[in-house]
Short mmCIF file of C-alpha atoms in Angstrom, two decimals:
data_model
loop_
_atom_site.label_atom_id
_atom_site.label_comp_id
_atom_site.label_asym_id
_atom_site.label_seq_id
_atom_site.Cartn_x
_atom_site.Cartn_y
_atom_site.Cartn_z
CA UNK A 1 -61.21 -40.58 73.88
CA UNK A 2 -58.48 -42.88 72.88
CA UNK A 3 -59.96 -45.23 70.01
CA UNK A 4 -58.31 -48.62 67.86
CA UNK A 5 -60.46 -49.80 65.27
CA UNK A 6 -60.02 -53.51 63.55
CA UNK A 7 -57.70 -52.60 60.01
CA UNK A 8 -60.60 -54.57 58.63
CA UNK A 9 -63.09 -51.88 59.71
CA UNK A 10 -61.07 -48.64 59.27
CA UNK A 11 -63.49 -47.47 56.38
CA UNK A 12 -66.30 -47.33 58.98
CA UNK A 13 -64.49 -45.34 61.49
CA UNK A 14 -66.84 -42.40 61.55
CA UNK A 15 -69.60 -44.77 61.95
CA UNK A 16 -68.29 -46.89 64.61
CA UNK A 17 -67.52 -43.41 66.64
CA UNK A 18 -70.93 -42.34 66.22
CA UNK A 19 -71.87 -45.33 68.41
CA UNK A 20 -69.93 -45.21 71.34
CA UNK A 21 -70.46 -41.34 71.40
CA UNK A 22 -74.06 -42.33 71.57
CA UNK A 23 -74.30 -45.22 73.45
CA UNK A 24 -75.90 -43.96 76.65
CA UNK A 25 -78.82 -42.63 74.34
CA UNK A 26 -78.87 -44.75 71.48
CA UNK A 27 -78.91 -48.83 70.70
CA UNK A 28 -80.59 -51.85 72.16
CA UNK A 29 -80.31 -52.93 75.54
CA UNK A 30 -79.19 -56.48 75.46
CA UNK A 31 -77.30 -57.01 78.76
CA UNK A 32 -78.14 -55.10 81.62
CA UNK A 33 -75.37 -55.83 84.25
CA UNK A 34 -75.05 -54.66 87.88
CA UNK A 35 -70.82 -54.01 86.65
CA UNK A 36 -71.18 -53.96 82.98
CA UNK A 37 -74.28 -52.84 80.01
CA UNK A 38 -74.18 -54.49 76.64
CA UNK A 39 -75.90 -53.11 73.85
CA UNK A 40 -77.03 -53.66 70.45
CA UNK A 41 -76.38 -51.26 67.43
CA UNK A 42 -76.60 -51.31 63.58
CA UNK A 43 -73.02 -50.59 61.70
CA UNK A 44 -74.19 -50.28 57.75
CA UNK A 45 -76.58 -53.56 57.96
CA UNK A 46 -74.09 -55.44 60.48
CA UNK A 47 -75.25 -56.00 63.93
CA UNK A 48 -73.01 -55.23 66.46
CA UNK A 49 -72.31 -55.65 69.96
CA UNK A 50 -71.12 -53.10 72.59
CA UNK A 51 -70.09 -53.66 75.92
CA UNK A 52 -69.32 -50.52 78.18
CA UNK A 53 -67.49 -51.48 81.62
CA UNK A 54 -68.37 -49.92 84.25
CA UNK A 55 -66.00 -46.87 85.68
CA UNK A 56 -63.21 -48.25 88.27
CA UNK A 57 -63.37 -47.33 91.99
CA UNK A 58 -60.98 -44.27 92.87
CA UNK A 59 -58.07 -46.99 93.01
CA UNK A 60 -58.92 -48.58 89.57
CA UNK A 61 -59.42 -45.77 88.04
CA UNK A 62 -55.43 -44.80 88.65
CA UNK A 63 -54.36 -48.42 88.00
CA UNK A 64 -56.41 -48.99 84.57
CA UNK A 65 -54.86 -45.19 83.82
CA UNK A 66 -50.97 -45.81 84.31
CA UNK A 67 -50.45 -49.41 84.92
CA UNK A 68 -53.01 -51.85 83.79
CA UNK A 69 -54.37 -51.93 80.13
CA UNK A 70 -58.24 -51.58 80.49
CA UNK A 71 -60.61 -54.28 80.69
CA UNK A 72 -62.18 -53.44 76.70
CA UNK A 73 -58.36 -53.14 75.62
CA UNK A 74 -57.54 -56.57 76.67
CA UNK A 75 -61.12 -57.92 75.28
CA UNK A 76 -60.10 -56.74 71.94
CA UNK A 77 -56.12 -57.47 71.90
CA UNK A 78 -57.27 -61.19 73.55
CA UNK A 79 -59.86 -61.50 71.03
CA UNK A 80 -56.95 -61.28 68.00
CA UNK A 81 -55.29 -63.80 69.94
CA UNK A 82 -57.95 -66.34 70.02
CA UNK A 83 -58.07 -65.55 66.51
CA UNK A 84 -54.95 -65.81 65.15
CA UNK A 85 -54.53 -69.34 67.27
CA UNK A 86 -57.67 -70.68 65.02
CA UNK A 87 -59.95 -70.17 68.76
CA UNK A 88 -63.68 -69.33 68.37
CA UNK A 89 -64.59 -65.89 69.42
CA UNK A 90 -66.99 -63.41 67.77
CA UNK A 91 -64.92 -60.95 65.47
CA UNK A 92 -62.94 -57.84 67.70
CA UNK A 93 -63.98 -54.48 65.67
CA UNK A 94 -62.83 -51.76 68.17
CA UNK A 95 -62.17 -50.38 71.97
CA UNK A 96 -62.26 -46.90 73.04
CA UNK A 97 -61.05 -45.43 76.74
CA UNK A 98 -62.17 -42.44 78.36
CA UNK A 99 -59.40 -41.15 79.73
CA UNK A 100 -58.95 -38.44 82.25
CA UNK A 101 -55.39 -36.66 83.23
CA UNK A 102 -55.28 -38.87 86.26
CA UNK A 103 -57.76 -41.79 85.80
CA UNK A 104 -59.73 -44.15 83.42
CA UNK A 105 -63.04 -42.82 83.22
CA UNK A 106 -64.96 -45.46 80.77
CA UNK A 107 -64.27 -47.98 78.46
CA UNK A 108 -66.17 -49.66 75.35
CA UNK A 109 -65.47 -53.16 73.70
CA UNK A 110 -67.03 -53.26 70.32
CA UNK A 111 -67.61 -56.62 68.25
CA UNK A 112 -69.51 -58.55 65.95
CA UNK A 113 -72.85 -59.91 67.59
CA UNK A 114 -73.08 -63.65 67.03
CA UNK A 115 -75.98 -65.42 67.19
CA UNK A 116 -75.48 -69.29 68.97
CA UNK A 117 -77.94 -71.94 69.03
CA UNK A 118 -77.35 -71.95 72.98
CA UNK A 119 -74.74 -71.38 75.83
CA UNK A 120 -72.90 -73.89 77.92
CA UNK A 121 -75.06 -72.66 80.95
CA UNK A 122 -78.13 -74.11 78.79
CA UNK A 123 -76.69 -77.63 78.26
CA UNK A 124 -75.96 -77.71 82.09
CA UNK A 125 -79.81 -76.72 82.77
CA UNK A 126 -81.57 -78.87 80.40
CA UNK A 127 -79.98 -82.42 80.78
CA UNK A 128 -82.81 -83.96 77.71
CA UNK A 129 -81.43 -81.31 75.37
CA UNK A 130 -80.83 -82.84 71.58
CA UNK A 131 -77.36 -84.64 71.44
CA UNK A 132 -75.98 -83.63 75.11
CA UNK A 133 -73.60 -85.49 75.03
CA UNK A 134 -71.90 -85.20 71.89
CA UNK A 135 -71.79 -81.66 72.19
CA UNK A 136 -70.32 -81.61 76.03
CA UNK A 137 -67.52 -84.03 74.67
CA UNK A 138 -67.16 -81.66 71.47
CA UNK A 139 -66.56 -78.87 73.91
CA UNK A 140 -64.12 -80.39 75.82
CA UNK A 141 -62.03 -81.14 72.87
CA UNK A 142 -62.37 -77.31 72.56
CA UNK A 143 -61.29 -76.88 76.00
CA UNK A 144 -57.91 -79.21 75.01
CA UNK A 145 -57.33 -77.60 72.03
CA UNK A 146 -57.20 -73.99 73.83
CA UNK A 147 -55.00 -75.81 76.58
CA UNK A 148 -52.21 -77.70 74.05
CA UNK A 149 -52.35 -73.91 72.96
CA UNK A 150 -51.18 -72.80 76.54
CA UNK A 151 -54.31 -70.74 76.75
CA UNK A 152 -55.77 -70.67 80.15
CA UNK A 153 -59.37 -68.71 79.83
CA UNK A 154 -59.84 -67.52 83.46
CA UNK A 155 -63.15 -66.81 82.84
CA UNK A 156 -64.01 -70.13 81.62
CA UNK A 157 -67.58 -70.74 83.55
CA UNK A 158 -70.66 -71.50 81.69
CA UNK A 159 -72.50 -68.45 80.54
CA UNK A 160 -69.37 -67.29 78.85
CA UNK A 161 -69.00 -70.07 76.05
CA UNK A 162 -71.56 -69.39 72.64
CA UNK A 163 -72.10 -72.71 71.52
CA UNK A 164 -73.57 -73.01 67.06
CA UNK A 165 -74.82 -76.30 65.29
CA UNK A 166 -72.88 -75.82 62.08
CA UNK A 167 -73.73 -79.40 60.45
CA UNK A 168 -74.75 -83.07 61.33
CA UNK A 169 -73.86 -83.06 65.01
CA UNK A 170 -71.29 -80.86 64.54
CA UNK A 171 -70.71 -77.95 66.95
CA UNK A 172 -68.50 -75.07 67.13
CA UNK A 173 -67.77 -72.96 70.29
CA UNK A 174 -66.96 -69.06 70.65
CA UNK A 175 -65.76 -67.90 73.96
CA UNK A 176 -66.77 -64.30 75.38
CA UNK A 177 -65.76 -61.54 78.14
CA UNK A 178 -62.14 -62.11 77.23
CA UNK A 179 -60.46 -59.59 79.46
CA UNK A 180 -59.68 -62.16 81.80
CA UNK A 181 -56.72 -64.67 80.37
CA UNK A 182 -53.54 -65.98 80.79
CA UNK A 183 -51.24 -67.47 78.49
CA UNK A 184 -48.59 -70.55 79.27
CA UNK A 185 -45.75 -72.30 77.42
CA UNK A 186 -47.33 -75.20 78.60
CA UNK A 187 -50.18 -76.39 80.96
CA UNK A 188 -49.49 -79.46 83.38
CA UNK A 189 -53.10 -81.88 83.89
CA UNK A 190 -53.93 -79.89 87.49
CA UNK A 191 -53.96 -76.56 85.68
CA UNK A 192 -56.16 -77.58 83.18
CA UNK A 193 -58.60 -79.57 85.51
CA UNK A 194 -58.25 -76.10 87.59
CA UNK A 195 -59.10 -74.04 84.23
CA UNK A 196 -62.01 -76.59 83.99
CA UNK A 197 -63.24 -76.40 87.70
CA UNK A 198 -65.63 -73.51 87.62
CA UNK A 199 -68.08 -75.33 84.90
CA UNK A 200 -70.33 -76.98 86.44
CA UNK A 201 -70.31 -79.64 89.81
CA UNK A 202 -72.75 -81.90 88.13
CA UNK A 203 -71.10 -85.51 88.40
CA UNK A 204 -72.66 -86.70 85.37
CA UNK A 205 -71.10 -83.61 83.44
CA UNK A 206 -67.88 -83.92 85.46
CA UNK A 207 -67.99 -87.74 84.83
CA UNK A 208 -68.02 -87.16 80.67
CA UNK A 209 -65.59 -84.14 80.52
CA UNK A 210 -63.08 -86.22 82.30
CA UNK A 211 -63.68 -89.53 79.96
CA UNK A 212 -63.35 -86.93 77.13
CA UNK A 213 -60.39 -85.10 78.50
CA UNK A 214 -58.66 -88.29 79.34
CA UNK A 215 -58.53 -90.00 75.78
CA UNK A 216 -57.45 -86.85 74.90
CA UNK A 217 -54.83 -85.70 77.19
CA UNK A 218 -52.93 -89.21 77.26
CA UNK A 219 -54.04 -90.49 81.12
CA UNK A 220 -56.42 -92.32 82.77
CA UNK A 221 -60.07 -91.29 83.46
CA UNK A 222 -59.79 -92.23 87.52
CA UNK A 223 -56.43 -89.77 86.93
CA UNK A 224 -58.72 -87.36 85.54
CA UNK A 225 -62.30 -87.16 87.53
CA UNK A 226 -59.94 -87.72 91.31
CA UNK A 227 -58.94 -83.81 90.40
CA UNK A 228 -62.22 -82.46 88.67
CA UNK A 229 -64.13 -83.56 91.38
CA UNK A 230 -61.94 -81.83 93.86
CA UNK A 231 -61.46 -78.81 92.07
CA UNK A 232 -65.26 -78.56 90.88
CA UNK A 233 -66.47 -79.05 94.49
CA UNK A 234 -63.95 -76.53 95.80
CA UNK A 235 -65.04 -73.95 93.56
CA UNK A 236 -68.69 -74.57 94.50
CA UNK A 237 -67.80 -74.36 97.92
CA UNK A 238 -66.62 -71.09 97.70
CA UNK A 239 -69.39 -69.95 95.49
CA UNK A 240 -71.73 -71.08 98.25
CA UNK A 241 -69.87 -69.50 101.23
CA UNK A 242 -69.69 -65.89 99.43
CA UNK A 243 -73.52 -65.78 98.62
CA UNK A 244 -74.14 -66.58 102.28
CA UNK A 245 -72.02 -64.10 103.18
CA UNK A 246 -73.09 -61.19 100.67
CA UNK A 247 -76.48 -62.79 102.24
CA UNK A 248 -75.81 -61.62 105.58
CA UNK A 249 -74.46 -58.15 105.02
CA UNK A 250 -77.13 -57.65 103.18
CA UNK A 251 -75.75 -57.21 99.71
CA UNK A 252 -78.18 -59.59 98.13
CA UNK A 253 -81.85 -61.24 98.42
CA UNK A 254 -82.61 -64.27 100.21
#
């Protein structure tokens, strides 16, 4: 098992071990994926979070071995990242791989578990909840200030943004499932309305993340909303035409 454990953490190595050697026994089931399984442990009075990816397929498991870094590698090494750029993200502690001569077996991503007031998938679902709007316009001043950073989340959809009241209508955001992200010199307006897209489709939404975006960017809001609403509808598209499809071969309920 090849293991990296936060410098902050090193003193707790034994302990942190102990968890991922027990993990398929031990813990609390918090996320029970069809790909991945979060769970819940205790580390000396500190609650942390686990997340064990599920093994490759036959390909995968050759590719993660030799030529790509693992999915809970690049969690934690992104997580630093966002870090060390001042970006919201709960606090890396460790990721171990299962390796095999020839293949990635399994791999663990280990961090603090932070508790949010809600997600960005909940302010999409409950349009009467307290001060919508100033916290969809704080986000996407979050969502600028990761792009004047050249950071381009590919993940960046709804469930994956932890969202925390931390004063008079003041909000701060923390991004998770960070294996997925690229990083630019610089990002022109389509990439970031592109980065944007897979949000939400909600005009209303769409209509106050481009005012937002706009003032903040340096360009005009009809500049703005002309690409979200083609690149938020295009994405929703495509979300729509692979359920159907997954629909008809059978790989999901109707």
């Amino acid at each position: 098992m090849n293991k990296v454990i936060h410098p902050n953490f090193q003193n707790q190595s034994e302990e942190i071990t102990a968890i991922i050697e027990n993990f398929t026994t031990q813990g609390t089931l918090f996320i029970d994926g069809k790909r991945n399984k979060i769970k819940l442990f205790e580390l000396n009075n500190f609650t942390v979070n686990v997340k064990s990816f599920k093994v490759p397929n036959l390909i995968n498991k050759l590719v993660y071995r030799f030529v790509r870094k693992s999915k809970a590698r690049r969690s934690y090494e992104f997580a630093n990242m966002l870090l060390q750029q001042g970006i919201g993200t709960p606090q890396p502690i460790a990721y171990f791989e299962n390796k095999g001569i020839l293949s990635l077996k399994d791999s663990y991503y280990m961090s603090e578990q932070l508790e949010a007031d809600l997600t960005f998938r909940q302010l999409i679902e409950i349009p009467d909840y307290p001060e919508h709007e100033i916290i969809l316009r704080q986000f996407t001043q979050f969502t600028h200030k990761l792009h004047e950073k050249g950071i381009a989340f590919l993940d960046h959809t709804p469930g994956n943004t932890l969202v925390r009241k931390v004063g008079e209508k003041q909000y701060e955001f923390y991004l998770v499932d960070l294996n997925r992200m690229q990083f630019h010199t610089q990002m022109n307006l389509e990439q970031r309305v592109i980065n944007m897209a897979k949000l939400t489709p909600e005009v209303h939404l769409v209509e106050v993340m481009s005012d937002e975006y706009a003032k903040l960017y340096g360009c005009t809001y009809e500049e703005i909303l002309k690409l979200m609403i083609k690149h938020t509808q295009y994405f929703a598209n495509r979300f729509h035409r692979k359920r159907a499809i997954k629909t008809k071969l059978g790989l999901r309920k109707k």
